[in-house]
Amino acid sequence: MAEVVRFENVGLRYGLGPEVLQDITFGLEAGSFHFLIGPSGAGKSSLLRLMYLAHLPTRGLISLFGRDVSTLPHEQLPKIRRRIGVMFQDFRLLPHLTAFDNVALPLRVAGVRESEIRRHVEELLTWVALENHMDVRPPTMSGGQQQRVAIARAVIARPKILYADEPTGNVDDRIAARLMHLFEELNKLGTTVIIATHNEAMVRELGRPILKLNAGRLEIIPSNGTSLESSPDAEEAV
Amino acid sequence: MRFRQLNLALEKDDTNRFLPWLIAFMVLLAALSIAGMLMLHQISGVFEHGIQDTMTVQIPAGENIEADEKNVSEALEALKKVDGVLSSNRISAGEISRLLKPWLGETAGSDGLPLPQIIDVEVDRSSNLTAEKLNDFLSPLIPGATVDDHSVWLTSLVDTLHSTELIALSVVFLITLATIGTVVFTTRTGMGIHRQTIEVLHFVGAQDEFIARQFATRAFIVGLQGGIVGILLAAPILYLFDYILRNLEEGLLPRASLDISIWISVGVIVPAVALIAMMTARSTVLKTLKKMV
């Protein structure tokens, strides 16, 4: 399987501060499923921000879908981003849009026909048990409802890569299991999934390979039958 | 229509509350400057015509009307023989009185004040005919006749008018720059306010053009609103100015008025300012977004 994400000796620092990520080297094959774990402040969100092109690395090389992002023309970034779904920890829903319009956003910027948008969005919002909240705006929704809207927005365009930052943090066990099922279904359809989480029980239960960050360094813990590369530091840990 | 739901809710920004008024003020100043500039252009055009084509022969008042008539007839006959004179027309006594009235009042037409006879001479400047040559030709025939070439004093007057036109044009240019600067500042502030939304739009794959179009559309609407208000404020001032000019004593200045071409020029400011605002906002957003990852 081809790699969709490749990090080579990547380092990241904010301004003149210390490096929050150091010598990160790994590759993710298309259709793989990983958890990203680590204590608070370990650099999980920073690593995700690099993966969804919110930042460029201070050093090292990142390639997405086989293309070096540092040499990618600015005009081509939207095309790459349309193949990536992101569910942010703080949801980042647009407060002036309804749940329906928030979820429809990736399809609208891609120019999908309105009739198709309506069908897909209604179906997905029903799937995440928000069929009665389509016309509700985020500020009047609970945290769990906002989280489900954020997830629906991340997956609506059937992305090739899905990053989810704490996707089950604000929902009950039943919804959490349902969401994880959704991620697995997407993964079976070929989407590469990376889930950042503190939920150790969920990580153990699913038995997927793990990217473990600690103090800005990456350790890769493969699951049975999964072949992964790792950074030099990580190789010792595996 | 779903288009509205894609917008960044820019109409709710505080920055958009004062921008129409700022633009209205700019448009008011621009309208007054442009109208003034075009009217000065009308006046300088009249003067330039004087510089280009005409000289005036002045014959002092004679002892009686018969003598005046004889002098004028001889002068007109003589002028027909001069190379470079295209035509010559006597200015009637009534016309002279009317022209002098603003300066001399009612006495300009009275018998107690003898007026010189005036002949308006249309000349061909390419013939090298000068006021001195014409003067040398006429003086022996009609004693006391003098030739006045208006170009001497009119040239400096026209130069002054042209300078004033340039100043008005510079004011319009500065107003345009100020408008552009204001739109740039407001757009950047708007982008700061909507930074998170713009980031989200980026992450879901929106092209920069998609985001820029929303700011540009909003700037166009605000520019149009401000432009219309500015023109509505300028219109009564221009009407008043036009009224004063129309009622000026004839002869003080050449006739100038706010004709339809000036009103059209002033009206064009509204779409022009809306387009300038739109293009400025668009380019500001595109430049700023290009610096983002």
PDB file of C-alpha atoms in Angstrom, chain B residues 15-28 30 179-180 182-183 186-187 214-232 266-281:
ATOM      1  CA  THR B  15     -15.950  47.665  11.106  1.00  0.00           C
ATOM      2  CA  ASN B  16     -18.791  47.696   8.594  1.00  0.00           C
ATOM      3  CA  ARG B  17     -20.807  50.168  10.636  1.00  0.00           C
ATOM      4  CA  PHE B  18     -18.555  53.169  10.119  1.00  0.00           C
ATOM      5  CA  LEU B  19     -17.114  52.256   6.720  1.00  0.00           C
ATOM      6  CA  PRO B  20     -20.167  53.379   4.679  1.00  0.00           C
ATOM      7  CA  TRP B  21     -20.028  56.773   6.402  1.00  0.00           C
ATOM      8  CA  LEU B  22     -16.308  57.121   5.763  1.00  0.00           C
ATOM      9  CA  ILE B  23     -16.854  56.253   2.125  1.00  0.00           C
ATOM     10  CA  ALA B  24     -19.812  58.666   1.969  1.00  0.00           C
ATOM     11  CA  PHE B  25     -17.562  61.466   3.223  1.00  0.00           C
ATOM     12  CA  MET B  26     -14.865  60.553   0.685  1.00  0.00           C
ATOM     13  CA  VAL B  27     -17.444  60.477  -2.113  1.00  0.00           C
ATOM     14  CA  LEU B  28     -18.804  63.876  -1.019  1.00  0.00           C
ATOM     15  CA  ALA B  30     -14.606  63.616  -4.528  1.00  0.00           C
ATOM     16  CA  THR B 179     -10.480  55.199   0.336  1.00  0.00           C
ATOM     17  CA  ILE B 180      -8.199  52.332  -0.683  1.00  0.00           C
ATOM     18  CA  THR B 182      -9.498  52.616   4.602  1.00  0.00           C
ATOM     19  CA  VAL B 183     -10.793  49.533   2.791  1.00  0.00           C
ATOM     20  CA  THR B 186     -11.107  47.512   7.394  1.00  0.00           C
ATOM     21  CA  THR B 187     -10.624  44.299   5.423  1.00  0.00           C
ATOM     22  CA  GLN B 214     -17.102  37.125   0.255  1.00  0.00           C
ATOM     23  CA  PHE B 215     -15.046  40.094   1.468  1.00  0.00           C
ATOM     24  CA  ALA B 216     -15.141  41.640  -2.015  1.00  0.00           C
ATOM     25  CA  THR B 217     -18.926  41.297  -2.276  1.00  0.00           C
ATOM     26  CA  ARG B 218     -19.373  42.899   1.129  1.00  0.00           C
ATOM     27  CA  ALA B 219     -16.976  45.742   0.230  1.00  0.00           C
ATOM     28  CA  PHE B 220     -18.905  46.331  -3.011  1.00  0.00           C
ATOM     29  CA  ILE B 221     -22.202  46.618  -1.112  1.00  0.00           C
ATOM     30  CA  VAL B 222     -20.658  48.931   1.494  1.00  0.00           C
ATOM     31  CA  GLY B 223     -19.021  51.000  -1.266  1.00  0.00           C
ATOM     32  CA  LEU B 224     -22.345  51.294  -3.049  1.00  0.00           C
ATOM     33  CA  GLN B 225     -24.147  52.330   0.147  1.00  0.00           C
ATOM     34  CA  GLY B 226     -21.470  54.879   1.034  1.00  0.00           C
ATOM     35  CA  GLY B 227     -21.344  56.147  -2.541  1.00  0.00           C
ATOM     36  CA  ILE B 228     -25.089  56.733  -2.723  1.00  0.00           C
ATOM     37  CA  VAL B 229     -25.138  58.529   0.632  1.00  0.00           C
ATOM     38  CA  GLY B 230     -22.122  60.636  -0.445  1.00  0.00           C
ATOM     39  CA  ILE B 231     -23.793  61.663  -3.689  1.00  0.00           C
ATOM     40  CA  LEU B 232     -27.031  62.465  -1.872  1.00  0.00           C
ATOM     41  CA  VAL B 266     -20.261  62.860 -10.520  1.00  0.00           C
ATOM     42  CA  GLY B 267     -22.754  59.976 -10.769  1.00  0.00           C
ATOM     43  CA  VAL B 268     -20.039  57.642 -12.043  1.00  0.00           C
ATOM     44  CA  ILE B 269     -18.270  58.053  -8.687  1.00  0.00           C
ATOM     45  CA  VAL B 270     -20.795  55.686  -7.038  1.00  0.00           C
ATOM     46  CA  PRO B 271     -20.063  52.549  -9.108  1.00  0.00           C
ATOM     47  CA  ALA B 272     -16.402  53.559  -9.305  1.00  0.00           C
ATOM     48  CA  VAL B 273     -15.987  53.702  -5.534  1.00  0.00           C
ATOM     49  CA  ALA B 274     -17.897  50.414  -5.153  1.00  0.00           C
ATOM     50  CA  LEU B 275     -15.596  48.752  -7.686  1.00  0.00           C
ATOM     51  CA  ILE B 276     -12.478  50.226  -6.064  1.00  0.00           C
ATOM     52  CA  ALA B 277     -13.646  48.947  -2.662  1.00  0.00           C
ATOM     53  CA  MET B 278     -14.411  45.526  -4.118  1.00  0.00           C
ATOM     54  CA  MET B 279     -11.085  45.130  -5.910  1.00  0.00           C
ATOM     55  CA  THR B 280      -9.135  46.480  -2.923  1.00  0.00           C
ATOM     56  CA  ALA B 281     -10.829  44.063  -0.523  1.00  0.00           C
TER      57      ALA B 281
END
